[in-house]
Amino acid sequence: MSSWVSVIVPCRNERAHIEAFCASLFAQQLPAGWSLEAVIADGQSDDGTAQWLAEHAGERLKVIDNPGRIVSTGLNHALSIARGEVIVRMDVHSVYAPDYVAECIAALARTGADNVGGAWCAQGQGALQRAIGAVFQSRWLSGGARSRVLDFEGEVDTVYLGAWPRASFERFGAFDENLVRNQDDEHNLRIKKAGGRVWQSARIRSHYTPRAALSALARQYLQYGYWKAFVMRKHGQAASARHVLPALGLTAVLGAVLVLPWWPGVLPALLAPYALWVLGASAAAGREDWAVRLRMPAVILTYHGAYALGTIVGAWDVLRGLPPESARNSRFAQLTR
């Protein structure tokens, strides 16, 4: 008798990518004795995605409606009908190794962890998108996150996407539907606080396509920063110091601007070391060519500035008691890709 693995996929307006994604999904090479089903939760797409899915739905490809139209509600709807002993999350904009699901199953069996996944690997086309990917991938430019280190194997605070034994959701609960962003980080923090383990395996390989414009990147990280504040309110802590450092830095800069008439040297003292660090990190960007390196300072500023500003705005909304359900109706709930 086969064991089942269920791939759960939140989706909205992905007509340009859904066909290739499904083809790669069902080309996964599973271990002997395993069968795969996919459950795609469509967030009321209006670009032809829903029609394509309806035409191709069947025993192995189940399609359900996601009226909430955000990732957390889509994941939970898909989870509610998935029959697998193992649950694997996939996103449409990523490309997966043929043994991706098999390595998720193997890592769960090998480690006994409550969630496993691979490193976040960004690969872009063109100089700007490659610069966005290079900054994302740099451990030093992302606060030392192990989840960006492609060959790291061990316990981490979060992983890309994730794969769980069904028992993990019975023990730790499903995804928080109040969160438009960071629902995966919050779920991993919940696992860790309850004594569970999150494991990154270098054998679980995929890559995703980052945003291709600074404006889109800024909107994305503004939201990440904003919703991180609500995660911290829920748990009374940040999962890592790197989640608050950009906001603290921007707050210090804004404070220095306010005191410029009295202490004009404070602002240059803050900005000069950061500017040198940004330029040095860009110049030393591994194997990247100069077309990429020259774009990296603007990319770094966009990452850090948008995330910091989003965190500050989110912290203000948290301090004034704005409930997450109200925030979900704001501009920070509009998905940005």
mmCIF file of C-alpha atoms in Angstrom:
data_model
loop_
_atom_site.group_PDB
_atom_site.id
_atom_site.type_symbol
_atom_site.label_atom_id
_atom_site.label_comp_id
_atom_site.label_asym_id
_atom_site.label_seq_id
_atom_site.Cartn_x
_atom_site.Cartn_y
_atom_site.Cartn_z
ATOM 1 C CA MET A 1 0.000 0.000 0.000
ATOM 2 C CA SER A 2 1.402 3.399 -0.999
ATOM 3 C CA SER A 3 2.166 6.210 1.384
ATOM 4 C CA TRP A 4 0.932 9.617 0.242
ATOM 5 C CA VAL A 5 2.745 12.927 0.130
ATOM 6 C CA SER A 6 0.581 15.997 -0.405
ATOM 7 C CA VAL A 7 2.006 19.090 -2.068
ATOM 8 C CA ILE A 8 0.055 22.195 -1.031
ATOM 9 C CA VAL A 9 0.286 25.279 -3.233
ATOM 10 C CA PRO A 10 -1.193 28.765 -2.726
ATOM 11 C CA CYS A 11 -1.775 30.422 -6.093
ATOM 12 C CA ARG A 12 -3.198 33.621 -7.576
ATOM 13 C CA ASN A 13 -2.884 34.992 -11.136
ATOM 14 C CA GLU A 14 -0.129 32.661 -12.283
ATOM 15 C CA ARG A 15 -1.328 31.797 -15.804
ATOM 16 C CA ALA A 16 2.117 32.479 -17.269
ATOM 17 C CA HIS A 17 3.752 29.992 -14.895
ATOM 18 C CA ILE A 18 1.189 27.438 -13.729
ATOM 19 C CA GLU A 19 1.543 25.039 -16.680
ATOM 20 C CA ALA A 20 5.315 24.707 -16.356
ATOM 21 C CA PHE A 21 5.003 24.418 -12.578
ATOM 22 C CA CYS A 22 2.510 21.563 -12.774
ATOM 23 C CA ALA A 23 4.635 19.769 -15.360
ATOM 24 C CA SER A 24 7.675 19.925 -13.081
ATOM 25 C CA LEU A 25 5.588 18.955 -10.061
ATOM 26 C CA PHE A 26 4.376 15.716 -11.584
ATOM 27 C CA ALA A 27 7.862 14.941 -12.875
ATOM 28 C CA GLN A 28 9.085 14.574 -9.291
ATOM 29 C CA GLN A 29 10.976 11.314 -8.717
ATOM 30 C CA LEU A 30 9.494 9.750 -5.588
ATOM 31 C CA PRO A 31 10.923 6.984 -3.422
ATOM 32 C CA ALA A 32 9.494 3.514 -3.878
ATOM 33 C CA GLY A 33 6.153 3.106 -2.162
ATOM 34 C CA TRP A 34 5.176 6.773 -2.272
ATOM 35 C CA SER A 35 2.455 8.511 -4.295
ATOM 36 C CA LEU A 36 1.973 12.233 -4.819
ATOM 37 C CA GLU A 37 -1.099 14.430 -4.873
ATOM 38 C CA ALA A 38 -1.186 18.207 -5.316
ATOM 39 C CA VAL A 39 -3.724 20.548 -3.766
ATOM 40 C CA ILE A 40 -3.717 24.019 -5.314
ATOM 41 C CA ALA A 41 -5.668 26.743 -3.521
ATOM 42 C CA ASP A 42 -6.506 29.402 -6.101
ATOM 43 C CA GLY A 43 -7.070 32.895 -4.710
ATOM 44 C CA GLN A 44 -9.820 33.799 -7.173
ATOM 45 C CA SER A 45 -7.467 34.402 -10.081
ATOM 46 C CA ASP A 46 -8.767 36.578 -12.916
ATOM 47 C CA ASP A 47 -6.035 36.023 -15.507
ATOM 48 C CA GLY A 48 -7.033 32.581 -16.785
ATOM 49 C CA THR A 49 -5.290 30.576 -14.059
ATOM 50 C CA ALA A 50 -8.546 29.332 -12.544
ATOM 51 C CA GLN A 51 -9.835 28.177 -15.927
ATOM 52 C CA TRP A 52 -6.620 26.281 -16.719
ATOM 53 C CA LEU A 53 -6.668 24.592 -13.318
ATOM 54 C CA ALA A 54 -10.328 23.618 -13.688
ATOM 55 C CA GLU A 55 -9.569 21.955 -17.026
ATOM 56 C CA HIS A 56 -6.686 19.930 -15.590
ATOM 57 C CA ALA A 57 -8.036 19.047 -12.147
ATOM 58 C CA GLY A 58 -8.301 15.361 -11.355
ATOM 59 C CA GLU A 59 -7.383 12.669 -8.864
ATOM 60 C CA ARG A 60 -3.785 13.833 -8.476
ATOM 61 C CA LEU A 61 -4.408 17.551 -9.002
ATOM 62 C CA LYS A 62 -7.060 18.913 -6.693
ATOM 63 C CA VAL A 63 -8.093 22.537 -7.078
ATOM 64 C CA ILE A 64 -9.959 24.444 -4.391
ATOM 65 C CA ASP A 65 -11.079 28.032 -3.963
ATOM 66 C CA ASN A 66 -9.243 30.378 -1.618
ATOM 67 C CA PRO A 67 -11.646 33.280 -0.999
ATOM 68 C CA GLY A 68 -9.211 34.841 1.469
ATOM 69 C CA ARG A 69 -6.818 35.375 -1.470
ATOM 70 C CA ILE A 70 -3.710 35.340 0.741
ATOM 71 C CA VAL A 71 -1.075 32.669 1.307
ATOM 72 C CA SER A 72 -2.023 31.642 4.852
ATOM 73 C CA THR A 73 -5.684 30.993 4.056
ATOM 74 C CA GLY A 74 -4.702 29.144 0.889
ATOM 75 C CA LEU A 75 -2.285 26.894 2.754
ATOM 76 C CA ASN A 76 -4.847 26.090 5.419
ATOM 77 C CA HIS A 77 -7.598 25.328 2.903
ATOM 78 C CA ALA A 78 -5.249 23.016 1.015
ATOM 79 C CA LEU A 79 -4.079 21.388 4.240
ATOM 80 C CA SER A 80 -7.671 20.690 5.271
ATOM 81 C CA ILE A 81 -8.254 18.299 2.363
ATOM 82 C CA ALA A 82 -4.726 16.927 1.878
ATOM 83 C CA ARG A 83 -4.497 13.219 2.667
ATOM 84 C CA GLY A 84 -0.718 12.839 2.804
ATOM 85 C CA GLU A 85 1.287 11.545 5.727
ATOM 86 C CA VAL A 86 3.854 14.155 4.659
ATOM 87 C CA ILE A 87 2.902 17.705 3.643
ATOM 88 C CA VAL A 88 5.226 19.618 1.294
ATOM 89 C CA ARG A 89 4.688 23.272 0.429
ATOM 90 C CA MET A 90 5.578 24.545 -3.022
ATOM 91 C CA ASP A 91 5.200 27.938 -4.689
ATOM 92 C CA VAL A 92 4.559 28.461 -8.379
ATOM 93 C CA HIS A 93 7.480 30.872 -8.934
ATOM 94 C CA SER A 94 10.160 28.406 -7.856
ATOM 95 C CA VAL A 95 12.019 25.748 -9.827
ATOM 96 C CA TYR A 96 12.612 22.425 -8.087
ATOM 97 C CA ALA A 97 15.175 19.685 -8.411
ATOM 98 C CA PRO A 98 13.609 16.417 -9.675
ATOM 99 C CA ASP A 99 14.260 14.825 -6.260
ATOM 100 C CA TYR A 100 12.985 17.796 -4.226
ATOM 101 C CA VAL A 101 10.015 15.969 -2.681
ATOM 102 C CA ALA A 102 12.032 12.774 -2.222
ATOM 103 C CA GLU A 103 14.726 14.666 -0.306
ATOM 104 C CA CYS A 104 12.069 16.306 1.880
ATOM 105 C CA ILE A 105 10.739 12.844 2.783
ATOM 106 C CA ALA A 106 14.275 11.576 3.414
ATOM 107 C CA ALA A 107 15.224 14.553 5.603
ATOM 108 C CA LEU A 108 12.139 14.086 7.772
ATOM 109 C CA ALA A 109 12.971 10.399 8.244
ATOM 110 C CA ARG A 110 16.683 11.075 8.825
ATOM 111 C CA THR A 111 16.343 13.926 11.325
ATOM 112 C CA GLY A 112 12.983 13.434 13.023
ATOM 113 C CA ALA A 113 12.486 17.199 12.694
ATOM 114 C CA ASP A 114 9.080 18.873 12.768
ATOM 115 C CA ASN A 115 9.755 20.889 9.610
ATOM 116 C CA VAL A 116 12.469 20.518 6.992
ATOM 117 C CA GLY A 117 13.415 22.517 3.942
ATOM 118 C CA GLY A 118 16.248 23.710 1.796
ATOM 119 C CA ALA A 119 18.109 26.979 1.528
ATOM 120 C CA TRP A 120 16.596 30.048 -0.117
ATOM 121 C CA CYS A 121 18.315 30.345 -3.482
ATOM 122 C CA ALA A 122 17.522 33.312 -5.736
ATOM 123 C CA GLN A 123 18.429 33.278 -9.428
ATOM 124 C CA GLY A 124 17.583 36.136 -11.768
ATOM 125 C CA GLN A 125 18.048 37.189 -15.378
ATOM 126 C CA GLY A 126 19.561 40.514 -16.386
ATOM 127 C CA ALA A 127 21.900 42.684 -14.329
ATOM 128 C CA LEU A 128 19.335 44.205 -11.947
ATOM 129 C CA GLN A 129 17.508 40.965 -11.175
ATOM 130 C CA ARG A 130 20.837 39.214 -10.686
ATOM 131 C CA ALA A 131 21.886 41.988 -8.305
ATOM 132 C CA ILE A 132 18.644 41.530 -6.359
ATOM 133 C CA GLY A 133 19.376 37.798 -6.189
ATOM 134 C CA ALA A 134 23.008 38.316 -5.176
ATOM 135 C CA VAL A 135 22.073 40.617 -2.295
ATOM 136 C CA PHE A 136 19.369 38.222 -1.156
ATOM 137 C CA GLN A 137 21.821 35.344 -1.238
ATOM 138 C CA SER A 138 24.562 37.101 0.721
ATOM 139 C CA ARG A 139 24.623 35.921 4.309
ATOM 140 C CA TRP A 140 26.380 39.104 5.409
ATOM 141 C CA LEU A 141 23.835 41.387 3.753
ATOM 142 C CA SER A 142 20.914 39.460 5.272
ATOM 143 C CA GLY A 143 22.063 39.515 8.880
ATOM 144 C CA GLY A 144 23.837 36.159 8.886
ATOM 145 C CA ALA A 145 20.741 34.092 8.041
ATOM 146 C CA ARG A 146 21.729 30.447 7.692
ATOM 147 C CA SER A 147 18.758 29.943 5.391
ATOM 148 C CA ARG A 148 20.761 31.728 2.652
ATOM 149 C CA VAL A 149 23.751 29.362 2.962
ATOM 150 C CA LEU A 150 23.304 26.748 0.241
ATOM 151 C CA ASP A 151 25.531 24.060 1.771
ATOM 152 C CA PHE A 152 24.385 24.421 5.392
ATOM 153 C CA GLU A 153 22.959 21.327 7.068
ATOM 154 C CA GLY A 154 21.495 21.636 10.550
ATOM 155 C CA GLU A 155 18.929 23.302 12.782
ATOM 156 C CA VAL A 156 17.741 26.772 11.757
ATOM 157 C CA ASP A 157 15.072 29.259 12.800
ATOM 158 C CA THR A 158 13.282 29.053 9.440
ATOM 159 C CA VAL A 159 13.509 27.319 6.064
ATOM 160 C CA TYR A 160 12.314 28.079 2.574
ATOM 161 C CA LEU A 161 8.797 26.716 2.031
ATOM 162 C CA GLY A 162 8.909 23.622 4.260
ATOM 163 C CA ALA A 163 7.856 19.986 4.590
ATOM 164 C CA TRP A 164 6.135 18.532 7.636
ATOM 165 C CA PRO A 165 4.893 15.232 8.975
ATOM 166 C CA ARG A 166 1.152 15.628 9.406
ATOM 167 C CA ALA A 167 1.634 15.291 13.157
ATOM 168 C CA SER A 168 3.410 18.675 13.199
ATOM 169 C CA PHE A 169 0.163 20.476 12.366
ATOM 170 C CA GLU A 170 -1.703 18.465 14.970
ATOM 171 C CA ARG A 171 0.891 19.476 17.568
ATOM 172 C CA PHE A 172 1.650 23.079 16.595
ATOM 173 C CA GLY A 173 -1.462 24.154 14.695
ATOM 174 C CA ALA A 174 -1.931 25.470 11.171
ATOM 175 C CA PHE A 175 -0.864 28.819 9.676
ATOM 176 C CA ASP A 176 -2.018 32.101 11.195
ATOM 177 C CA GLU A 177 -4.631 33.510 8.829
ATOM 178 C CA ASN A 178 -4.272 36.994 10.306
ATOM 179 C CA LEU A 179 -0.856 37.281 8.634
ATOM 180 C CA VAL A 180 -0.604 38.320 5.000
ATOM 181 C CA ARG A 181 3.177 37.881 5.066
ATOM 182 C CA ASN A 182 5.595 35.977 7.331
ATOM 183 C CA GLN A 183 3.118 33.209 8.127
ATOM 184 C CA ASP A 184 5.911 30.687 7.516
ATOM 185 C CA ASP A 185 8.344 32.439 9.865
ATOM 186 C CA GLU A 186 5.642 32.665 12.527
ATOM 187 C CA HIS A 187 4.814 28.974 12.211
ATOM 188 C CA ASN A 188 8.487 28.054 12.539
ATOM 189 C CA LEU A 189 8.852 30.317 15.564
ATOM 190 C CA ARG A 190 5.836 28.578 17.104
ATOM 191 C CA ILE A 191 7.486 25.199 16.485
ATOM 192 C CA LYS A 192 10.766 26.305 18.055
ATOM 193 C CA LYS A 193 9.139 27.874 21.111
ATOM 194 C CA ALA A 194 7.199 24.671 21.769
ATOM 195 C CA GLY A 195 10.371 22.586 21.728
ATOM 196 C CA GLY A 196 10.205 21.414 18.121
ATOM 197 C CA ARG A 197 12.965 21.349 15.537
ATOM 198 C CA VAL A 198 13.324 23.050 12.151
ATOM 199 C CA TRP A 199 15.995 21.509 9.939
ATOM 200 C CA GLN A 200 17.699 22.740 6.784
ATOM 201 C CA SER A 201 19.047 20.140 4.381
ATOM 202 C CA ALA A 202 21.539 21.002 1.669
ATOM 203 C CA ARG A 203 20.085 18.115 -0.367
ATOM 204 C CA ILE A 204 16.699 19.846 -0.733
ATOM 205 C CA ARG A 205 17.361 22.036 -3.766
ATOM 206 C CA SER A 206 15.264 24.690 -5.472
ATOM 207 C CA HIS A 207 15.569 28.272 -6.630
ATOM 208 C CA TYR A 208 13.112 31.090 -6.968
ATOM 209 C CA THR A 209 12.900 34.083 -9.277
ATOM 210 C CA PRO A 210 13.284 37.370 -7.379
ATOM 211 C CA ARG A 211 11.544 40.626 -8.250
ATOM 212 C CA ALA A 212 12.879 42.309 -11.378
ATOM 213 C CA ALA A 213 12.430 45.985 -10.400
ATOM 214 C CA LEU A 214 13.414 48.045 -7.358
ATOM 215 C CA SER A 215 9.854 49.330 -6.987
ATOM 216 C CA ALA A 216 8.479 45.775 -6.772
ATOM 217 C CA LEU A 217 11.252 44.788 -4.366
ATOM 218 C CA ALA A 218 10.458 47.794 -2.160
ATOM 219 C CA ARG A 219 6.754 46.898 -1.996
ATOM 220 C CA GLN A 220 7.601 43.309 -1.137
ATOM 221 C CA TYR A 221 9.977 44.155 1.715
ATOM 222 C CA LEU A 222 7.793 46.944 3.035
ATOM 223 C CA GLN A 223 5.182 44.237 3.602
ATOM 224 C CA TYR A 224 7.672 41.778 5.085
ATOM 225 C CA GLY A 225 8.774 44.380 7.616
ATOM 226 C CA TYR A 226 5.215 45.454 8.392
ATOM 227 C CA TRP A 227 3.908 41.963 9.139
ATOM 228 C CA LYS A 228 7.006 41.010 11.093
ATOM 229 C CA ALA A 229 5.848 43.483 13.755
ATOM 230 C CA PHE A 230 2.609 41.525 14.167
ATOM 231 C CA VAL A 231 4.555 38.264 14.501
ATOM 232 C CA MET A 232 6.644 39.844 17.260
ATOM 233 C CA ARG A 233 3.501 41.091 19.030
ATOM 234 C CA LYS A 234 2.002 37.606 18.953
ATOM 235 C CA HIS A 235 5.070 35.942 20.449
ATOM 236 C CA GLY A 236 6.567 38.775 22.479
ATOM 237 C CA GLN A 237 9.897 38.361 20.710
ATOM 238 C CA ALA A 238 11.651 38.347 17.376
ATOM 239 C CA ALA A 239 12.847 35.033 15.980
ATOM 240 C CA SER A 240 16.261 36.675 15.447
ATOM 241 C CA ALA A 241 17.991 39.981 16.121
ATOM 242 C CA ARG A 242 18.337 40.507 12.366
ATOM 243 C CA HIS A 243 14.585 41.084 12.186
ATOM 244 C CA VAL A 244 14.810 44.311 14.205
ATOM 245 C CA LEU A 245 18.263 45.691 13.365
ATOM 246 C CA PRO A 246 17.224 47.483 10.126
ATOM 247 C CA ALA A 247 14.400 49.299 11.929
ATOM 248 C CA LEU A 248 16.717 50.291 14.770
ATOM 249 C CA GLY A 249 19.223 51.632 12.252
ATOM 250 C CA LEU A 250 16.625 53.683 10.382
ATOM 251 C CA THR A 251 15.241 55.013 13.673
ATOM 252 C CA ALA A 252 18.749 56.133 14.650
ATOM 253 C CA VAL A 253 19.184 57.905 11.302
ATOM 254 C CA LEU A 254 15.824 59.679 11.629
ATOM 255 C CA GLY A 255 16.756 60.726 15.148
ATOM 256 C CA ALA A 256 20.075 62.086 13.895
ATOM 257 C CA VAL A 257 18.211 64.151 11.283
ATOM 258 C CA LEU A 258 16.077 65.715 14.022
ATOM 259 C CA VAL A 259 19.088 66.796 16.057
ATOM 260 C CA LEU A 260 21.100 68.105 13.096
ATOM 261 C CA PRO A 261 20.788 71.777 14.186
ATOM 262 C CA TRP A 262 22.445 70.953 17.494
ATOM 263 C CA TRP A 263 24.735 67.998 16.645
ATOM 264 C CA PRO A 264 25.506 68.156 12.917
ATOM 265 C CA GLY A 265 28.202 65.497 13.155
ATOM 266 C CA VAL A 266 25.893 62.712 14.322
ATOM 267 C CA LEU A 267 24.340 61.945 10.941
ATOM 268 C CA PRO A 268 27.620 61.591 9.004
ATOM 269 C CA ALA A 269 28.978 59.450 11.834
ATOM 270 C CA LEU A 270 26.073 57.051 11.349
ATOM 271 C CA LEU A 271 25.905 57.066 7.561
ATOM 272 C CA ALA A 272 29.592 56.946 6.666
ATOM 273 C CA PRO A 273 30.335 53.457 8.087
ATOM 274 C CA TYR A 274 27.166 52.054 6.536
ATOM 275 C CA ALA A 275 27.970 53.595 3.143
ATOM 276 C CA LEU A 276 31.494 52.151 3.231
ATOM 277 C CA TRP A 277 30.123 48.754 4.196
ATOM 278 C CA VAL A 278 27.579 48.835 1.337
ATOM 279 C CA LEU A 279 30.223 49.810 -1.205
ATOM 280 C CA GLY A 280 32.681 47.231 0.101
ATOM 281 C CA ALA A 281 30.090 44.456 0.080
ATOM 282 C CA SER A 282 29.096 45.351 -3.468
ATOM 283 C CA ALA A 283 32.676 45.435 -4.728
ATOM 284 C CA ALA A 284 33.444 42.073 -3.120
ATOM 285 C CA ALA A 285 30.364 40.261 -4.436
ATOM 286 C CA GLY A 286 31.969 36.946 -5.284
ATOM 287 C CA ARG A 287 31.736 35.937 -8.927
ATOM 288 C CA GLU A 288 29.354 38.715 -9.996
ATOM 289 C CA ASP A 289 30.410 40.953 -12.870
ATOM 290 C CA TRP A 290 30.597 44.725 -12.578
ATOM 291 C CA ALA A 291 27.228 45.287 -14.222
ATOM 292 C CA VAL A 292 25.732 43.485 -11.224
ATOM 293 C CA ARG A 293 28.035 45.003 -8.602
ATOM 294 C CA LEU A 294 27.305 48.561 -9.721
ATOM 295 C CA ARG A 295 23.591 47.958 -9.113
ATOM 296 C CA MET A 296 24.045 46.342 -5.720
ATOM 297 C CA PRO A 297 24.257 49.525 -3.569
ATOM 298 C CA ALA A 298 20.789 50.621 -4.744
ATOM 299 C CA VAL A 299 19.484 47.087 -4.190
ATOM 300 C CA ILE A 300 20.919 46.896 -0.661
ATOM 301 C CA LEU A 301 19.408 50.254 0.251
ATOM 302 C CA THR A 302 16.049 49.115 -1.105
ATOM 303 C CA TYR A 303 16.108 45.861 0.857
ATOM 304 C CA HIS A 304 17.158 47.466 4.132
ATOM 305 C CA GLY A 305 15.210 50.716 3.774
ATOM 306 C CA ALA A 306 11.883 49.146 2.766
ATOM 307 C CA TYR A 307 12.096 46.441 5.408
ATOM 308 C CA ALA A 308 13.042 48.950 8.107
ATOM 309 C CA LEU A 309 10.272 51.385 7.173
ATOM 310 C CA GLY A 310 7.721 48.570 7.062
ATOM 311 C CA THR A 311 8.785 47.374 10.511
ATOM 312 C CA ILE A 312 8.491 50.889 11.952
ATOM 313 C CA VAL A 313 5.011 51.403 10.471
ATOM 314 C CA GLY A 314 3.977 47.938 11.656
ATOM 315 C CA ALA A 315 5.332 48.620 15.140
ATOM 316 C CA TRP A 316 3.329 51.865 15.269
ATOM 317 C CA ASP A 317 0.150 50.005 14.298
ATOM 318 C CA VAL A 318 0.910 47.356 16.927
ATOM 319 C CA LEU A 319 1.521 49.971 19.628
ATOM 320 C CA ARG A 320 -1.763 51.705 18.862
ATOM 321 C CA GLY A 321 -3.563 48.388 19.080
ATOM 322 C CA LEU A 322 -4.546 47.890 15.448
ATOM 323 C CA PRO A 323 -5.851 44.309 15.146
ATOM 324 C CA PRO A 324 -4.384 42.148 12.363
ATOM 325 C CA GLU A 325 -7.780 41.773 10.735
ATOM 326 C CA SER A 326 -7.894 45.567 10.239
ATOM 327 C CA ALA A 327 -4.359 45.567 8.850
ATOM 328 C CA ARG A 328 -5.474 42.939 6.342
ATOM 329 C CA ASN A 329 -7.711 45.564 4.762
ATOM 330 C CA SER A 330 -4.859 48.040 4.332
ATOM 331 C CA ARG A 331 -2.351 48.555 1.528
ATOM 332 C CA PHE A 332 -0.079 46.098 3.329
ATOM 333 C CA ALA A 333 -2.432 43.255 2.426
ATOM 334 C CA GLN A 334 -2.178 43.673 -1.341
ATOM 335 C CA LEU A 335 0.197 41.041 -2.679
ATOM 336 C CA THR A 336 2.964 42.557 -4.691
ATOM 337 C CA ARG A 337 4.317 40.264 -7.420
#
